[in-house]
């Protein structure tokens, strides 16, 4: 078998694995319950399989260096980004590393992955690997099977080591997040999706429906004292369970509609299905103390089972309209 053919196979496998890693990474960010564990396991398996292919890819790179083609800088940068994504992923998941200098570890991980996507597409464009009928041979299926089996064994070996050594990765949640400040809101991180900052504290909530607008004071909302224990699970890779108290959203809305927008004083917002309002809480308190401004005080949304970016802070407006609940970007844009 020629080294060129072997190289082509390795390149195709790497492209597929990177695509799987990216897709599972995006899905793991989007969902907070249900399929999140298998999705995260697939993410880890893709990572292990990429590492297993490093010896083969190195051989291809060494041959390529002898040939001196254009695009070497781009390829090197792509390799650096993939290694950065792998190392930051392991640093977070196994060792619970929170940040490196000013950057959160998940910013590094996602930033490297996004860069690798762009450069990876450019790389494939520059050095296309044509897919041939022979790629679908029985032998190549066996090779893929061997790689998959190797990935499973490697993954299990890492998991077993993490557990045996009592490393932080052993106690992660299904989403992959590490615990930070449960039942102690002051110890819980203050964070934002991108770069939102606290506004001047609001004093009231306006609820708009098809039939008009109603203004509630924060004290009025707090007197309902609806309680719920729920876990805030940030895609930054940490989670905290708190006892929240405030008012259930279905107490404030008595009309029908397509969906409901929960809007922050900062303009940040998420839209929910009307069927969900019985599960959503507008919280004024956590652990029996008023919410701090950093954590969204005086009023923030608690959205059990959803990732942190749904938990809108500094809520000043709730608007019911006729749009469907999927009428929004899958992730916030600000
Ligand atoms: N207005 C507003 N609400 C927001 C965000 C934001 O950037 N702006 N970030 C969300 C994200 S990504 C998370 S994880 C939680 C963080 O809440 P905390 O700062 O209380 O930990 O708030 C959510 N609510
Ligand atoms: Mo988050």
Short mmCIF file of C-alpha atoms and ligand atoms in Angstrom, two decimals:
data_model
loop_
_atom_site.label_atom_id
_atom_site.label_comp_id
_atom_site.label_asym_id
_atom_site.label_seq_id
_atom_site.Cartn_x
_atom_site.Cartn_y
_atom_site.Cartn_z
CA UNK A 1 0.00 0.00 0.00
CA UNK A 2 1.37 3.41 -0.92
CA UNK A 3 2.03 6.00 1.79
CA UNK A 4 -0.03 8.49 -0.24
CA UNK A 5 -3.14 6.32 0.07
CA UNK A 6 -2.58 5.79 3.77
CA UNK A 7 -2.15 9.54 4.14
CA UNK A 8 -5.39 10.26 2.33
CA UNK A 9 -7.29 7.93 4.63
CA UNK A 10 -5.83 9.55 7.73
CA UNK A 11 -6.71 13.02 6.43
CA UNK A 12 -10.30 12.01 5.69
CA UNK A 13 -10.63 10.42 9.13
CA UNK A 14 -9.28 13.57 10.80
CA UNK A 15 -11.70 15.78 8.87
CA UNK A 16 -14.65 13.60 9.92
CA UNK A 17 -13.48 13.51 13.55
CA UNK A 18 -13.05 17.28 13.71
CA UNK A 19 -16.55 17.71 12.30
CA UNK A 20 -17.93 15.32 14.94
CA UNK A 21 -16.06 17.15 17.70
CA UNK A 22 -17.45 20.51 16.54
CA UNK A 23 -21.02 19.27 16.12
CA UNK A 24 -21.14 17.50 19.49
CA UNK A 25 -19.56 20.55 21.14
CA UNK A 26 -22.29 22.83 19.80
CA UNK A 27 -25.06 20.41 20.81
CA UNK A 28 -23.58 19.98 24.31
CA UNK A 29 -23.81 23.77 24.74
CA UNK A 30 -27.42 23.84 23.57
CA UNK A 31 -28.92 21.13 25.80
CA UNK A 32 -28.96 20.86 29.56
CA UNK A 33 -30.63 17.50 30.16
CA UNK A 34 -31.58 14.29 28.36
CA UNK A 35 -29.10 13.42 25.62
CA UNK A 36 -26.36 15.63 26.99
CA UNK A 37 -24.29 12.75 28.42
CA UNK A 38 -24.07 10.63 25.23
CA UNK A 39 -23.32 13.81 23.27
CA UNK A 40 -20.49 14.65 25.64
CA UNK A 41 -19.14 11.08 25.50
CA UNK A 42 -19.12 11.32 21.68
CA UNK A 43 -17.21 14.62 22.04
CA UNK A 44 -14.60 12.85 24.20
CA UNK A 45 -14.39 9.83 21.88
CA UNK A 46 -13.72 12.10 18.89
CA UNK A 47 -10.95 13.81 20.87
CA UNK A 48 -9.30 10.48 21.79
CA UNK A 49 -9.55 9.27 18.18
CA UNK A 50 -7.85 12.47 16.96
CA UNK A 51 -5.01 11.88 19.43
CA UNK A 52 -4.70 8.26 18.23
CA UNK A 53 -4.19 9.48 14.66
CA UNK A 54 -1.35 11.84 15.60
CA UNK A 55 1.45 9.35 14.70
CA UNK A 56 0.00 8.82 11.21
CA UNK A 57 -0.63 12.51 10.66
CA UNK A 58 2.92 13.30 11.77
CA UNK A 59 4.25 10.97 9.07
CA UNK A 60 2.14 12.75 6.45
CA UNK A 61 3.35 16.13 7.67
CA UNK A 62 7.00 15.00 7.52
CA UNK A 63 6.55 13.86 3.90
CA UNK A 64 4.76 17.11 3.06
CA UNK A 65 7.54 19.22 4.53
CA UNK A 66 9.98 17.62 2.08
CA UNK A 67 7.76 18.71 -0.80
CA UNK A 68 7.54 22.40 0.13
CA UNK A 69 4.11 23.50 -0.90
CA UNK A 70 2.20 26.68 -0.22
CA UNK A 71 -0.06 26.90 2.79
CA UNK A 72 2.44 25.61 5.33
CA UNK A 73 1.73 28.47 7.72
CA UNK A 74 -1.99 27.83 7.58
CA UNK A 75 -1.48 24.12 8.24
CA UNK A 76 0.81 24.82 11.18
CA UNK A 77 -1.69 27.26 12.67
CA UNK A 78 -4.47 24.69 12.24
CA UNK A 79 -2.38 22.11 14.09
CA UNK A 80 -1.70 24.61 16.89
CA UNK A 81 -5.43 25.36 17.22
CA UNK A 82 -6.42 21.69 17.32
CA UNK A 83 -3.79 20.98 19.98
CA UNK A 84 -4.98 24.04 21.93
CA UNK A 85 -8.58 22.78 21.80
CA UNK A 86 -7.48 19.32 22.95
CA UNK A 87 -5.27 20.58 25.78
CA UNK A 88 -7.83 23.12 27.04
CA UNK A 89 -10.55 20.45 26.85
CA UNK A 90 -8.53 18.06 29.01
CA UNK A 91 -7.45 20.87 31.36
CA UNK A 92 -11.10 21.71 31.98
CA UNK A 93 -12.69 18.28 32.05
CA UNK A 94 -10.00 16.32 33.92
CA UNK A 95 -8.26 18.97 36.01
CA UNK A 96 -11.01 21.57 36.52
CA UNK A 97 -8.77 24.39 35.29
CA UNK A 98 -10.90 27.51 35.33
CA UNK A 99 -8.87 30.09 33.42
CA UNK A 100 -5.48 30.87 31.97
CA UNK A 101 -4.50 34.48 32.57
CA UNK A 102 -7.42 36.71 31.60
CA UNK A 103 -9.14 34.01 29.53
CA UNK A 104 -11.66 31.49 30.81
CA UNK A 105 -10.63 27.96 29.83
CA UNK A 106 -13.87 27.49 27.87
CA UNK A 107 -13.20 30.71 25.93
CA UNK A 108 -9.85 29.24 24.91
CA UNK A 109 -11.48 25.90 24.03
CA UNK A 110 -14.31 27.40 21.98
CA UNK A 111 -12.07 30.06 20.44
CA UNK A 112 -9.54 27.45 19.30
CA UNK A 113 -12.34 25.23 17.94
CA UNK A 114 -13.94 28.11 16.02
CA UNK A 115 -10.54 29.04 14.57
CA UNK A 116 -9.88 25.41 13.67
CA UNK A 117 -13.22 25.27 11.84
CA UNK A 118 -12.28 28.27 9.67
CA UNK A 119 -8.72 27.10 9.01
CA UNK A 120 -9.85 23.49 8.58
CA UNK A 121 -12.22 24.53 5.79
CA UNK A 122 -9.43 26.56 4.17
CA UNK A 123 -7.07 23.58 4.55
CA UNK A 124 -9.52 21.20 2.86
CA UNK A 125 -10.03 23.80 0.12
CA UNK A 126 -6.28 24.08 -0.44
CA UNK A 127 -5.55 20.36 -0.30
CA UNK A 128 -8.75 18.61 -1.28
CA UNK A 129 -8.92 14.86 -0.74
CA UNK A 130 -11.18 13.36 -3.30
CA UNK A 131 -13.43 10.67 -1.88
CA UNK A 132 -13.16 7.49 -3.96
CA UNK A 133 -15.18 4.34 -4.24
CA UNK A 134 -12.22 2.45 -2.78
CA UNK A 135 -12.64 4.48 0.44
CA UNK A 136 -15.78 2.46 1.08
CA UNK A 137 -13.93 -0.86 0.93
CA UNK A 138 -14.36 -3.58 3.52
CA UNK A 139 -10.80 -2.98 4.67
CA UNK A 140 -11.46 0.65 5.40
CA UNK A 141 -14.57 -0.21 7.35
CA UNK A 142 -12.43 -2.54 9.43
CA UNK A 143 -9.85 0.22 9.88
CA UNK A 144 -12.56 2.66 11.00
CA UNK A 145 -13.85 0.01 13.39
CA UNK A 146 -10.36 -0.46 14.82
CA UNK A 147 -10.03 3.31 15.31
CA UNK A 148 -13.44 3.45 17.01
CA UNK A 149 -12.52 0.54 19.28
CA UNK A 150 -9.21 2.25 20.09
CA UNK A 151 -11.08 5.44 20.93
CA UNK A 152 -13.47 3.59 23.27
CA UNK A 153 -10.58 1.84 25.03
CA UNK A 154 -8.63 5.11 25.31
CA UNK A 155 -11.68 6.93 26.65
CA UNK A 156 -12.36 4.20 29.23
CA UNK A 157 -8.69 4.22 30.25
CA UNK A 158 -8.80 8.00 30.82
CA UNK A 159 -12.08 7.71 32.79
CA UNK A 160 -10.67 4.88 34.95
CA UNK A 161 -7.47 6.82 35.62
CA UNK A 162 -9.41 9.98 36.54
CA UNK A 163 -11.54 8.01 39.00
CA UNK A 164 -8.71 5.96 40.49
CA UNK A 165 -6.58 9.07 41.00
CA UNK A 166 -9.54 11.02 42.42
CA UNK A 167 -9.00 13.82 39.90
CA UNK A 168 -11.62 16.62 39.70
CA UNK A 169 -13.03 15.14 36.47
CA UNK A 170 -14.52 12.26 38.47
CA UNK A 171 -17.29 14.38 39.97
CA UNK A 172 -18.53 16.26 36.91
CA UNK A 173 -22.19 16.62 36.01
CA UNK A 174 -23.66 14.98 32.87
CA UNK A 175 -23.12 18.30 31.05
CA UNK A 176 -19.41 18.12 31.93
CA UNK A 177 -19.61 21.01 34.40
CA UNK A 178 -17.80 21.23 37.74
CA UNK A 179 -19.58 22.30 40.95
CA UNK A 180 -19.03 25.91 42.17
CA UNK A 181 -20.82 27.47 45.14
CA UNK A 182 -23.97 25.37 45.54
CA UNK A 183 -26.32 26.66 48.26
CA UNK A 184 -23.95 29.59 48.75
CA UNK A 185 -24.74 32.24 46.12
CA UNK A 186 -21.82 34.39 47.26
CA UNK A 187 -19.43 31.61 46.26
CA UNK A 188 -21.12 31.12 42.87
CA UNK A 189 -19.32 32.75 39.92
CA UNK A 190 -20.75 35.92 38.38
CA UNK A 191 -20.65 35.64 34.63
CA UNK A 192 -22.19 36.76 31.35
CA UNK A 193 -22.78 35.11 27.98
CA UNK A 194 -20.48 37.48 26.12
CA UNK A 195 -19.88 40.91 27.57
CA UNK A 196 -23.08 42.03 29.28
CA UNK A 197 -22.59 44.17 32.40
CA UNK A 198 -24.99 44.97 35.27
CA UNK A 199 -27.34 47.92 34.62
CA UNK A 200 -28.61 50.28 37.32
CA UNK A 201 -30.89 48.11 39.49
CA UNK A 202 -34.51 48.12 38.24
CA UNK A 203 -37.43 48.65 40.62
CA UNK A 204 -40.29 47.03 38.74
CA UNK A 205 -41.38 44.50 36.14
CA UNK A 206 -43.65 45.29 33.19
CA UNK A 207 -45.71 42.41 31.79
CA UNK A 208 -47.14 43.04 28.31
CA UNK A 209 -49.76 40.81 26.74
CA UNK A 210 -52.23 41.20 23.89
CA UNK A 211 -54.66 42.79 26.36
CA UNK A 212 -52.36 45.44 27.86
CA UNK A 213 -49.48 46.09 30.23
CA UNK A 214 -49.24 45.57 33.99
CA UNK A 215 -46.46 46.90 36.22
CA UNK A 216 -45.43 44.97 39.35
CA UNK A 217 -43.07 46.20 42.03
CA UNK A 218 -40.25 43.85 43.03
CA UNK A 219 -41.60 43.62 46.63
CA UNK A 220 -44.99 42.61 45.27
CA UNK A 221 -43.37 39.81 43.24
CA UNK A 222 -41.28 38.65 46.20
CA UNK A 223 -44.34 38.16 48.43
CA UNK A 224 -45.46 35.16 46.37
CA UNK A 225 -42.42 33.30 47.78
CA UNK A 226 -42.66 30.47 45.25
CA UNK A 227 -39.70 28.19 45.94
CA UNK A 228 -37.66 25.95 43.71
CA UNK A 229 -34.29 24.19 44.01
CA UNK A 230 -32.63 24.38 40.62
CA UNK A 231 -29.19 24.10 39.07
CA UNK A 232 -27.63 26.92 37.08
CA UNK A 233 -25.27 25.18 34.62
CA UNK A 234 -23.12 27.62 32.67
CA UNK A 235 -21.61 26.59 29.34
CA UNK A 236 -18.42 28.05 30.81
CA UNK A 237 -18.18 24.66 32.52
CA UNK A 238 -19.45 25.11 36.08
CA UNK A 239 -22.75 24.57 37.87
CA UNK A 240 -24.35 25.59 41.17
CA UNK A 241 -27.57 24.39 42.77
CA UNK A 242 -29.46 27.01 44.79
CA UNK A 243 -32.74 27.42 46.65
CA UNK A 244 -34.43 30.14 44.63
CA UNK A 245 -37.53 32.07 45.60
CA UNK A 246 -39.75 34.56 43.78
CA UNK A 247 -42.81 34.26 41.57
CA UNK A 248 -43.76 31.57 39.08
CA UNK A 249 -44.27 33.09 35.65
CA UNK A 250 -47.72 31.53 35.14
CA UNK A 251 -49.01 33.67 38.03
CA UNK A 252 -48.33 36.83 36.01
CA UNK A 253 -49.73 35.78 32.64
CA UNK A 254 -53.40 34.98 32.15
CA UNK A 255 -53.64 35.22 28.37
CA UNK A 256 -52.86 32.87 25.51
CA UNK A 257 -50.07 33.57 23.04
CA UNK A 258 -47.40 31.96 20.89
CA UNK A 259 -44.47 32.52 23.21
CA UNK A 260 -43.08 34.78 25.89
CA UNK A 261 -39.97 36.96 25.78
CA UNK A 262 -38.01 37.47 29.01
CA UNK A 263 -36.13 40.72 28.55
CA UNK A 264 -33.25 42.17 30.56
CA UNK A 265 -32.72 45.87 31.26
CA UNK A 266 -29.56 45.41 29.16
CA UNK A 267 -31.49 44.20 26.10
CA UNK A 268 -30.38 40.57 26.51
CA UNK A 269 -33.39 38.29 26.07
CA UNK A 270 -34.63 34.71 25.56
CA UNK A 271 -37.98 33.48 24.27
CA UNK A 272 -39.91 30.54 25.80
CA UNK A 273 -42.93 28.47 24.80
CA UNK A 274 -46.15 29.38 26.64
CA UNK A 275 -46.33 25.77 27.82
CA UNK A 276 -43.14 26.33 29.84
CA UNK A 277 -44.31 29.23 32.01
CA UNK A 278 -45.40 26.94 34.87
CA UNK A 279 -41.76 25.77 35.19
CA UNK A 280 -40.15 29.20 35.05
CA UNK A 281 -39.50 31.31 38.13
CA UNK A 282 -38.73 35.01 38.29
CA UNK A 283 -36.43 34.93 41.31
CA UNK A 284 -35.90 37.75 43.79
CA UNK A 285 -33.98 35.63 46.32
CA UNK A 286 -31.38 32.85 46.49
CA UNK A 287 -30.61 31.02 49.75
CA UNK A 288 -33.20 33.31 51.46
CA UNK A 289 -31.20 36.48 50.67
CA UNK A 290 -32.05 39.07 48.02
CA UNK A 291 -30.20 38.44 44.76
CA UNK A 292 -26.99 40.42 44.40
CA UNK A 293 -26.72 42.72 41.39
CA UNK A 294 -24.08 40.46 39.86
CA UNK A 295 -26.41 37.48 40.00
CA UNK A 296 -29.21 39.40 38.29
CA UNK A 297 -30.82 41.21 41.22
CA UNK A 298 -33.37 42.40 41.87
CA UNK A 299 -35.06 40.00 39.41
CA UNK A 300 -33.64 37.11 37.34
CA UNK A 301 -35.09 34.14 35.54
CA UNK A 302 -34.64 30.58 36.86
CA UNK A 303 -35.09 28.09 34.01
CA UNK A 304 -34.70 24.56 35.44
CA UNK A 305 -33.08 22.03 33.09
CA UNK A 306 -31.75 24.69 30.72
CA UNK A 307 -28.19 25.91 30.35
CA UNK A 308 -27.20 29.18 32.03
CA UNK A 309 -27.66 31.41 28.99
CA UNK A 310 -31.45 30.98 29.35
CA UNK A 311 -31.40 32.35 32.89
CA UNK A 312 -31.90 36.02 31.93
CA UNK A 313 -30.60 38.44 34.58
CA UNK A 314 -31.95 41.92 35.46
CA UNK A 315 -35.39 41.15 34.05
CA UNK A 316 -37.52 44.29 33.60
CA UNK A 317 -39.95 43.17 30.91
CA UNK A 318 -42.00 40.10 30.03
CA UNK A 319 -43.75 40.22 26.66
CA UNK A 320 -46.28 37.72 25.28
CA UNK A 321 -46.66 37.71 21.49
CA UNK A 322 -47.82 35.43 18.67
CA UNK A 323 -44.41 34.29 17.41
CA UNK A 324 -43.37 30.66 17.91
CA UNK A 325 -40.80 29.98 20.64
CA UNK A 326 -38.11 28.98 18.11
CA UNK A 327 -38.22 32.49 16.64
CA UNK A 328 -34.78 33.46 18.01
CA UNK A 329 -31.10 32.66 17.43
CA UNK A 330 -30.20 29.30 19.05
CA UNK A 331 -27.62 31.14 21.17
CA UNK A 332 -27.81 34.78 22.35
CA UNK A 333 -26.00 37.24 20.07
CA UNK A 334 -25.12 39.77 22.78
N1 LIG B 1 -28.86 39.94 31.00
C1 LIG B 1 -28.06 38.87 30.96
N2 LIG B 1 -28.44 37.73 31.56
C2 LIG B 1 -27.64 36.63 31.54
C3 LIG B 1 -26.39 36.66 30.87
C4 LIG B 1 -26.00 37.87 30.23
O1 LIG B 1 -24.93 37.97 29.63
N3 LIG B 1 -26.86 38.95 30.29
N4 LIG B 1 -25.60 35.55 30.88
C5 LIG B 1 -26.25 34.26 31.11
C6 LIG B 1 -25.30 33.21 31.39
S1 LIG B 1 -24.38 32.64 30.08
C7 LIG B 1 -25.20 32.61 32.62
S2 LIG B 1 -24.26 31.23 32.85
C8 LIG B 1 -25.90 33.15 33.78
C9 LIG B 1 -24.89 33.46 34.87
O2 LIG B 1 -25.52 33.86 36.04
P1 LIG B 1 -24.67 34.31 37.31
O3 LIG B 1 -23.82 35.50 36.90
O4 LIG B 1 -25.67 34.62 38.36
O5 LIG B 1 -23.79 33.16 37.70
O6 LIG B 1 -26.63 34.31 33.48
C10 LIG B 1 -27.29 34.32 32.24
N5 LIG B 1 -28.09 35.51 32.16
MO1 LIG B 2 -23.03 30.90 30.91
#
